[in-house]
GROMACS .gro file of N, CA and C in nm:
model
  357
    1UNK      N    1  -0.874  -8.914 -13.823
    1UNK     CA    2  -0.949  -8.802 -13.878
    1UNK      C    3  -1.057  -8.856 -13.971
    2UNK      N    4  -1.183  -8.814 -13.950
    2UNK     CA    5  -1.296  -8.864 -14.026
    2UNK      C    6  -1.365  -8.748 -14.096
    3UNK      N    7  -1.398  -8.768 -14.224
    3UNK     CA    8  -1.465  -8.663 -14.301
    3UNK      C    9  -1.586  -8.723 -14.371
    4UNK      N   10  -1.705  -8.671 -14.338
    4UNK     CA   11  -1.828  -8.718 -14.400
    4UNK      C   12  -1.861  -8.637 -14.524
    5UNK      N   13  -1.935  -8.700 -14.614
    5UNK     CA   14  -1.985  -8.631 -14.733
    5UNK      C   15  -2.114  -8.699 -14.777
    6UNK      N   16  -2.188  -8.629 -14.863
    6UNK     CA   17  -2.305  -8.690 -14.924
    6UNK      C   18  -2.439  -8.646 -14.870
    7UNK      N   19  -2.441  -8.560 -14.772
    7UNK     CA   20  -2.569  -8.513 -14.720
    7UNK      C   21  -2.638  -8.421 -14.820
    8UNK      N   22  -2.762  -8.384 -14.789
    8UNK     CA   23  -2.835  -8.295 -14.875
    8UNK      C   24  -2.982  -8.292 -14.843
    9UNK      N   25  -3.058  -8.236 -14.935
    9UNK     CA   26  -3.204  -8.224 -14.920
    9UNK      C   27  -3.272  -8.326 -15.010
   10UNK      N   28  -3.367  -8.398 -14.955
   10UNK     CA   29  -3.437  -8.500 -15.031
   10UNK      C   30  -3.582  -8.501 -14.987
   11UNK      N   31  -3.669  -8.544 -15.076
   11UNK     CA   32  -3.811  -8.551 -15.042
   11UNK      C   33  -3.843  -8.679 -14.966
   12UNK      N   34  -3.953  -8.675 -14.895
   12UNK     CA   35  -4.006  -8.791 -14.824
   12UNK      C   36  -4.012  -8.911 -14.919
   13UNK      N   37  -3.953  -9.023 -14.877
   13UNK     CA   38  -3.949  -9.143 -14.960
   13UNK      C   39  -3.829  -9.153 -15.049
   14UNK      N   40  -3.745  -9.051 -15.050
   14UNK     CA   41  -3.627  -9.050 -15.135
   14UNK      C   42  -3.509  -9.125 -15.075
   15UNK      N   43  -3.395  -9.116 -15.144
   15UNK     CA   44  -3.274  -9.187 -15.102
   15UNK      C   45  -3.154  -9.093 -15.101
   16UNK      N   46  -3.059  -9.125 -15.015
   16UNK     CA   47  -2.931  -9.055 -15.009
   16UNK      C   48  -2.824  -9.154 -14.969
   17UNK      N   49  -2.702  -9.124 -15.011
   17UNK     CA   50  -2.590  -9.207 -14.973
   17UNK      C   51  -2.484  -9.122 -14.906
   18UNK      N   52  -2.445  -9.159 -14.788
   18UNK     CA   53  -2.339  -9.089 -14.715
   18UNK      C   54  -2.210  -9.169 -14.721
   19UNK      N   55  -2.099  -9.096 -14.714
   19UNK     CA   56  -1.969  -9.161 -14.711
   19UNK      C   57  -1.882  -9.096 -14.606
   20UNK      N   58  -1.794  -9.174 -14.548
   20UNK     CA   59  -1.701  -9.123 -14.447
   20UNK      C   60  -1.562  -9.174 -14.483
   21UNK      N   61  -1.470  -9.081 -14.503
   21UNK     CA   62  -1.332  -9.116 -14.535
   21UNK      C   63  -1.246  -9.099 -14.411
   22UNK      N   64  -1.166  -9.201 -14.383
   22UNK     CA   65  -1.080  -9.198 -14.265
   22UNK      C   66  -0.934  -9.185 -14.305
   23UNK      N   67  -0.861  -9.107 -14.228
   23UNK     CA   68  -0.717  -9.098 -14.248
   23UNK      C   69  -0.650  -9.140 -14.118
   24UNK      N   70  -0.532  -9.194 -14.131
   24UNK     CA   71  -0.463  -9.242 -14.013
   24UNK      C   72  -0.448  -9.393 -14.019
   25UNK      N   73  -0.388  -9.446 -13.919
   25UNK     CA   74  -0.357  -9.588 -13.919
   25UNK      C   75  -0.468  -9.671 -13.855
   26UNK      N   76  -0.468  -9.797 -13.885
   26UNK     CA   77  -0.549  -9.897 -13.816
   26UNK      C   78  -0.700  -9.885 -13.839
   27UNK      N   79  -0.744  -9.822 -13.947
   27UNK     CA   80  -0.887  -9.811 -13.975
   27UNK      C   81  -0.952  -9.948 -13.975
   28UNK      N   82  -0.889 -10.045 -14.040
   28UNK     CA   83  -0.950 -10.176 -14.059
   28UNK      C   84  -0.959 -10.257 -13.929
   29UNK      N   85  -0.899 -10.211 -13.823
   29UNK     CA   86  -0.898 -10.286 -13.698
   29UNK      C   87  -1.013 -10.249 -13.605
   30UNK      N   88  -1.090 -10.149 -13.640
   30UNK     CA   89  -1.194 -10.100 -13.550
   30UNK      C   90  -1.330 -10.098 -13.617
   31UNK      N   91  -1.433 -10.118 -13.536
   31UNK     CA   92  -1.569 -10.101 -13.584
   31UNK      C   93  -1.595  -9.953 -13.612
   32UNK      N   94  -1.692  -9.928 -13.699
   32UNK     CA   95  -1.730  -9.793 -13.735
   32UNK      C   96  -1.880  -9.779 -13.719
   33UNK      N   97  -1.924  -9.655 -13.700
   33UNK     CA   98  -2.067  -9.634 -13.678
   33UNK      C   99  -2.112  -9.500 -13.734
   34UNK      N  100  -2.242  -9.489 -13.752
   34UNK     CA  101  -2.308  -9.363 -13.785
   34UNK      C  102  -2.403  -9.327 -13.672
   35UNK      N  103  -2.401  -9.201 -13.636
   35UNK     CA  104  -2.494  -9.144 -13.540
   35UNK      C  105  -2.563  -9.025 -13.607
   36UNK      N  106  -2.669  -8.978 -13.547
   36UNK     CA  107  -2.734  -8.858 -13.599
   36UNK      C  108  -2.789  -8.775 -13.482
   37UNK      N  109  -2.805  -8.647 -13.511
   37UNK     CA  110  -2.858  -8.557 -13.411
   37UNK      C  111  -2.955  -8.460 -13.476
   38UNK      N  112  -3.078  -8.462 -13.431
   38UNK     CA  113  -3.179  -8.369 -13.479
   38UNK      C  114  -3.177  -8.245 -13.390
   39UNK      N  115  -3.223  -8.131 -13.441
   39UNK     CA  116  -3.224  -8.008 -13.360
   39UNK      C  117  -3.300  -8.027 -13.230
   40UNK      N  118  -3.237  -7.989 -13.120
   40UNK     CA  119  -3.302  -7.998 -12.990
   40UNK      C  120  -3.305  -8.136 -12.930
   41UNK      N  121  -3.241  -8.232 -12.997
   41UNK     CA  122  -3.242  -8.369 -12.946
   41UNK      C  123  -3.100  -8.418 -12.923
   42UNK      N  124  -3.090  -8.527 -12.848
   42UNK     CA  125  -2.958  -8.584 -12.823
   42UNK      C  126  -2.911  -8.665 -12.945
   43UNK      N  127  -2.782  -8.680 -12.954
   43UNK     CA  128  -2.725  -8.762 -13.060
   43UNK      C  129  -2.766  -8.907 -13.036
   44UNK      N  130  -2.805  -8.975 -13.145
   44UNK     CA  131  -2.850  -9.112 -13.132
   44UNK      C  132  -2.779  -9.205 -13.230
   45UNK      N  133  -2.769  -9.329 -13.190
   45UNK     CA  134  -2.708  -9.432 -13.273
   45UNK      C  135  -2.797  -9.462 -13.393
   46UNK      N  136  -2.733  -9.483 -13.509
   46UNK     CA  137  -2.805  -9.519 -13.631
   46UNK      C  138  -2.765  -9.659 -13.678
   47UNK      N  139  -2.635  -9.679 -13.697
   47UNK     CA  140  -2.588  -9.808 -13.749
   47UNK      C  141  -2.441  -9.825 -13.719
   48UNK      N  142  -2.398  -9.950 -13.711
   48UNK     CA  143  -2.257  -9.981 -13.689
   48UNK      C  144  -2.219 -10.102 -13.771
   49UNK      N  145  -2.090 -10.116 -13.796
   49UNK     CA  146  -2.040 -10.231 -13.870
   49UNK      C  147  -1.908 -10.275 -13.807
   50UNK      N  148  -1.888 -10.404 -13.798
   50UNK     CA  149  -1.768 -10.456 -13.732
   50UNK      C  150  -1.645 -10.437 -13.821
   51UNK      N  151  -1.529 -10.473 -13.768
   51UNK     CA  152  -1.404 -10.443 -13.836
   51UNK      C  153  -1.387 -10.515 -13.968
   52UNK      N  154  -1.448 -10.633 -13.983
   52UNK     CA  155  -1.435 -10.707 -14.109
   52UNK      C  156  -1.550 -10.676 -14.206
   53UNK      N  157  -1.648 -10.602 -14.160
   53UNK     CA  158  -1.755 -10.560 -14.249
   53UNK      C  159  -1.864 -10.659 -14.273
   54UNK      N  160  -1.872 -10.765 -14.194
   54UNK     CA  161  -1.974 -10.867 -14.218
   54UNK      C  162  -2.079 -10.876 -14.108
   55UNK      N  163  -2.074 -10.783 -14.015
   55UNK     CA  164  -2.174 -10.782 -13.908
   55UNK      C  165  -2.228 -10.641 -13.887
   56UNK      N  166  -2.331 -10.605 -13.960
   56UNK     CA  167  -2.393 -10.474 -13.938
   56UNK      C  168  -2.491 -10.479 -13.821
   57UNK      N  169  -2.516 -10.362 -13.765
   57UNK     CA  170  -2.613 -10.351 -13.656
   57UNK      C  171  -2.687 -10.220 -13.676
   58UNK      N  172  -2.820 -10.222 -13.659
   58UNK     CA  173  -2.901 -10.105 -13.691
   58UNK      C  174  -2.992 -10.066 -13.575
   59UNK      N  175  -3.018  -9.938 -13.565
   59UNK     CA  176  -3.124  -9.892 -13.476
   59UNK      C  177  -3.258  -9.940 -13.532
   60UNK      N  178  -3.351  -9.964 -13.445
   60UNK     CA  179  -3.480 -10.017 -13.488
   60UNK      C  180  -3.549  -9.922 -13.586
   61UNK      N  181  -3.527  -9.794 -13.568
   61UNK     CA  182  -3.597  -9.694 -13.650
   61UNK      C  183  -3.550  -9.692 -13.796
   62UNK      N  184  -3.432  -9.749 -13.823
   62UNK     CA  185  -3.380  -9.744 -13.960
   62UNK      C  186  -3.364  -9.882 -14.022
   63UNK      N  187  -3.385  -9.985 -13.945
   63UNK     CA  188  -3.364 -10.121 -13.995
   63UNK      C  189  -3.456 -10.148 -14.112
   64UNK      N  190  -3.399 -10.203 -14.218
   64UNK     CA  191  -3.477 -10.229 -14.339
   64UNK      C  192  -3.476 -10.115 -14.438
   65UNK      N  193  -3.431  -9.997 -14.395
   65UNK     CA  194  -3.426  -9.881 -14.484
   65UNK      C  195  -3.282  -9.834 -14.509
   66UNK      N  196  -3.195  -9.852 -14.411
   66UNK     CA  197  -3.056  -9.808 -14.421
   66UNK      C  198  -2.964  -9.928 -14.431
   67UNK      N  199  -2.852  -9.909 -14.502
   67UNK     CA  200  -2.750 -10.014 -14.513
   67UNK      C  201  -2.613  -9.953 -14.489
   68UNK      N  202  -2.542 -10.007 -14.392
   68UNK     CA  203  -2.406  -9.962 -14.365
   68UNK      C  204  -2.308 -10.058 -14.429
   69UNK      N  205  -2.197 -10.002 -14.478
   69UNK     CA  206  -2.095 -10.085 -14.542
   69UNK      C  207  -1.959 -10.020 -14.519
   70UNK      N  208  -1.853 -10.096 -14.543
   70UNK     CA  209  -1.719 -10.040 -14.530
   70UNK      C  210  -1.628 -10.101 -14.636
   71UNK      N  211  -1.526 -10.026 -14.672
   71UNK     CA  212  -1.425 -10.072 -14.766
   71UNK      C  213  -1.290 -10.050 -14.699
   72UNK      N  214  -1.234 -10.156 -14.644
   72UNK     CA  215  -1.108 -10.142 -14.571
   72UNK      C  216  -0.989 -10.113 -14.662
   73UNK      N  217  -1.002 -10.142 -14.789
   73UNK     CA  218  -0.895 -10.110 -14.883
   73UNK      C  219  -0.890  -9.960 -14.909
   74UNK      N  220  -1.004  -9.893 -14.895
   74UNK     CA  221  -1.011  -9.749 -14.921
   74UNK      C  222  -1.031  -9.667 -14.794
   75UNK      N  223  -1.039  -9.734 -14.680
   75UNK     CA  224  -1.060  -9.665 -14.551
   75UNK      C  225  -1.186  -9.578 -14.555
   76UNK      N  226  -1.293  -9.636 -14.602
   76UNK     CA  227  -1.419  -9.564 -14.606
   76UNK      C  228  -1.533  -9.646 -14.546
   77UNK      N  229  -1.633  -9.577 -14.498
   77UNK     CA  230  -1.755  -9.640 -14.449
   77UNK      C  231  -1.872  -9.563 -14.510
   78UNK      N  232  -1.972  -9.635 -14.554
   78UNK     CA  233  -2.085  -9.573 -14.619
   78UNK      C  234  -2.216  -9.600 -14.547
   79UNK      N  235  -2.315  -9.518 -14.578
   79UNK     CA  236  -2.450  -9.538 -14.525
   79UNK      C  237  -2.548  -9.508 -14.639
   80UNK      N  238  -2.608  -9.613 -14.691
   80UNK     CA  239  -2.709  -9.598 -14.795
   80UNK      C  240  -2.844  -9.588 -14.727
   81UNK      N  241  -2.915  -9.478 -14.755
   81UNK     CA  242  -3.043  -9.453 -14.689
   81UNK      C  243  -3.154  -9.448 -14.794
   82UNK      N  244  -3.256  -9.527 -14.774
   82UNK     CA  245  -3.369  -9.528 -14.866
   82UNK      C  246  -3.498  -9.512 -14.789
   83UNK      N  247  -3.605  -9.483 -14.864
   83UNK     CA  248  -3.736  -9.458 -14.802
   83UNK      C  249  -3.723  -9.361 -14.685
   84UNK      N  250  -3.654  -9.251 -14.710
   84UNK     CA  251  -3.629  -9.153 -14.604
   84UNK      C  252  -3.758  -9.086 -14.560
   85UNK      N  253  -3.761  -9.052 -14.431
   85UNK     CA  254  -3.876  -8.989 -14.371
   85UNK      C  255  -3.834  -8.856 -14.308
   86UNK      N  256  -3.927  -8.765 -14.289
   86UNK     CA  257  -3.891  -8.637 -14.226
   86UNK      C  258  -3.821  -8.654 -14.091
   87UNK      N  259  -3.856  -8.757 -14.018
   87UNK     CA  260  -3.793  -8.779 -13.888
   87UNK      C  261  -3.648  -8.828 -13.899
   88UNK      N  262  -3.601  -8.855 -14.020
   88UNK     CA  263  -3.460  -8.889 -14.042
   88UNK      C  264  -3.374  -8.763 -14.054
   89UNK      N  265  -3.436  -8.648 -14.056
   89UNK     CA  266  -3.364  -8.522 -14.068
   89UNK      C  267  -3.270  -8.502 -13.950
   90UNK      N  268  -3.149  -8.456 -13.980
   90UNK     CA  269  -3.052  -8.429 -13.875
   90UNK      C  270  -2.912  -8.421 -13.931
   91UNK      N  271  -2.818  -8.399 -13.842
   91UNK     CA  272  -2.677  -8.402 -13.878
   91UNK      C  273  -2.627  -8.543 -13.852
   92UNK      N  274  -2.566  -8.601 -13.953
   92UNK     CA  275  -2.517  -8.739 -13.944
   92UNK      C  276  -2.366  -8.737 -13.922
   93UNK      N  277  -2.324  -8.813 -13.823
   93UNK     CA  278  -2.184  -8.818 -13.784
   93UNK      C  279  -2.128  -8.959 -13.801
   94UNK      N  280  -2.010  -8.965 -13.855
   94UNK     CA  281  -1.935  -9.089 -13.863
   94UNK      C  282  -1.849  -9.100 -13.736
   95UNK      N  283  -1.833  -9.220 -13.684
   95UNK     CA  284  -1.753  -9.237 -13.563
   95UNK      C  285  -1.672  -9.365 -13.571
   96UNK      N  286  -1.553  -9.358 -13.519
   96UNK     CA  287  -1.470  -9.477 -13.501
   96UNK      C  288  -1.496  -9.530 -13.361
   97UNK      N  289  -1.509  -9.661 -13.348
   97UNK     CA  290  -1.542  -9.721 -13.219
   97UNK      C  291  -1.420  -9.788 -13.157
   98UNK      N  292  -1.422  -9.795 -13.024
   98UNK     CA  293  -1.310  -9.854 -12.951
   98UNK      C  294  -1.333 -10.005 -12.934
   99UNK      N  295  -1.332 -10.075 -13.044
   99UNK     CA  296  -1.351 -10.219 -13.040
   99UNK      C  297  -1.371 -10.274 -13.180
  100UNK      N  298  -1.380 -10.407 -13.188
  100UNK     CA  299  -1.397 -10.470 -13.319
  100UNK      C  300  -1.541 -10.469 -13.366
  101UNK      N  301  -1.636 -10.455 -13.273
  101UNK     CA  302  -1.778 -10.465 -13.310
  101UNK      C  303  -1.863 -10.383 -13.215
  102UNK      N  304  -1.986 -10.354 -13.257
  102UNK     CA  305  -2.085 -10.287 -13.171
  102UNK      C  306  -2.137 -10.387 -13.069
  103UNK      N  307  -2.158 -10.345 -12.943
  103UNK     CA  308  -2.142 -10.208 -12.892
  103UNK      C  309  -1.999 -10.179 -12.847
  104UNK      N  310  -1.958 -10.058 -12.869
  104UNK     CA  311  -1.828 -10.009 -12.827
  104UNK      C  312  -1.837  -9.856 -12.826
  105UNK      N  313  -1.769  -9.792 -12.737
  105UNK     CA  314  -1.780  -9.646 -12.729
  105UNK      C  315  -1.707  -9.578 -12.845
  106UNK      N  316  -1.762  -9.467 -12.892
  106UNK     CA  317  -1.693  -9.390 -12.997
  106UNK      C  318  -1.564  -9.329 -12.943
  107UNK      N  319  -1.463  -9.326 -13.027
  107UNK     CA  320  -1.336  -9.266 -12.988
  107UNK      C  321  -1.304  -9.141 -13.069
  108UNK      N  322  -1.361  -9.130 -13.188
  108UNK     CA  323  -1.340  -9.009 -13.267
  108UNK      C  324  -1.463  -8.987 -13.356
  109UNK      N  325  -1.482  -8.860 -13.392
  109UNK     CA  326  -1.600  -8.818 -13.468
  109UNK      C  327  -1.561  -8.736 -13.590
  110UNK      N  328  -1.645  -8.745 -13.691
  110UNK     CA  329  -1.633  -8.653 -13.802
  110UNK      C  330  -1.702  -8.522 -13.769
  111UNK      N  331  -1.700  -8.431 -13.864
  111UNK     CA  332  -1.760  -8.299 -13.841
  111UNK      C  333  -1.910  -8.299 -13.866
  112UNK      N  334  -1.961  -8.403 -13.931
  112UNK     CA  335  -2.104  -8.416 -13.955
  112UNK      C  336  -2.144  -8.367 -14.094
  113UNK      N  337  -2.252  -8.424 -14.144
  113UNK     CA  338  -2.309  -8.382 -14.272
  113UNK      C  339  -2.461  -8.375 -14.253
  114UNK      N  340  -2.522  -8.270 -14.308
  114UNK     CA  341  -2.663  -8.246 -14.286
  114UNK      C  342  -2.749  -8.325 -14.384
  115UNK      N  343  -2.852  -8.388 -14.331
  115UNK     CA  344  -2.953  -8.457 -14.410
  115UNK      C  345  -3.088  -8.395 -14.375
  116UNK      N  346  -3.157  -8.348 -14.477
  116UNK     CA  347  -3.288  -8.288 -14.457
  116UNK      C  348  -3.389  -8.359 -14.546
  117UNK      N  349  -3.496  -8.409 -14.485
  117UNK     CA  350  -3.601  -8.480 -14.558
  117UNK      C  351  -3.727  -8.395 -14.550
  118UNK      N  352  -3.773  -8.350 -14.664
  118UNK     CA  353  -3.891  -8.265 -14.667
  118UNK      C  354  -4.017  -8.348 -14.688
  119UNK      N  355  -4.124  -8.305 -14.624
  119UNK     CA  356  -4.251  -8.379 -14.634
  119UNK      C  357  -4.334  -8.328 -14.750
   0.00000   0.00000   0.00000
């Protein structure tokens, strides 16, 4: 079970931090990822992190602006977003992946948290 938090409204160029709390067993054994979905568009990959937390992977559109991290002691994964742009607007979803590292298919999803970037 995954629960996201931290979304909100921010101005162009601003920052937001998202968090995803996981419940259940074996969190530390699987890679985790963030996806997002804008209105009228398909869900897209944003960032992933491997099971030990030392190998992040980013979509080209967010590289250099977003940072993914995880805390296996607390069963959480975070997404620090800076220099946000209006095109970053969407619902952000946390996902558990079926493997130790990206790429791997998602196996479970959170309910999503809304991020809105105003111009």
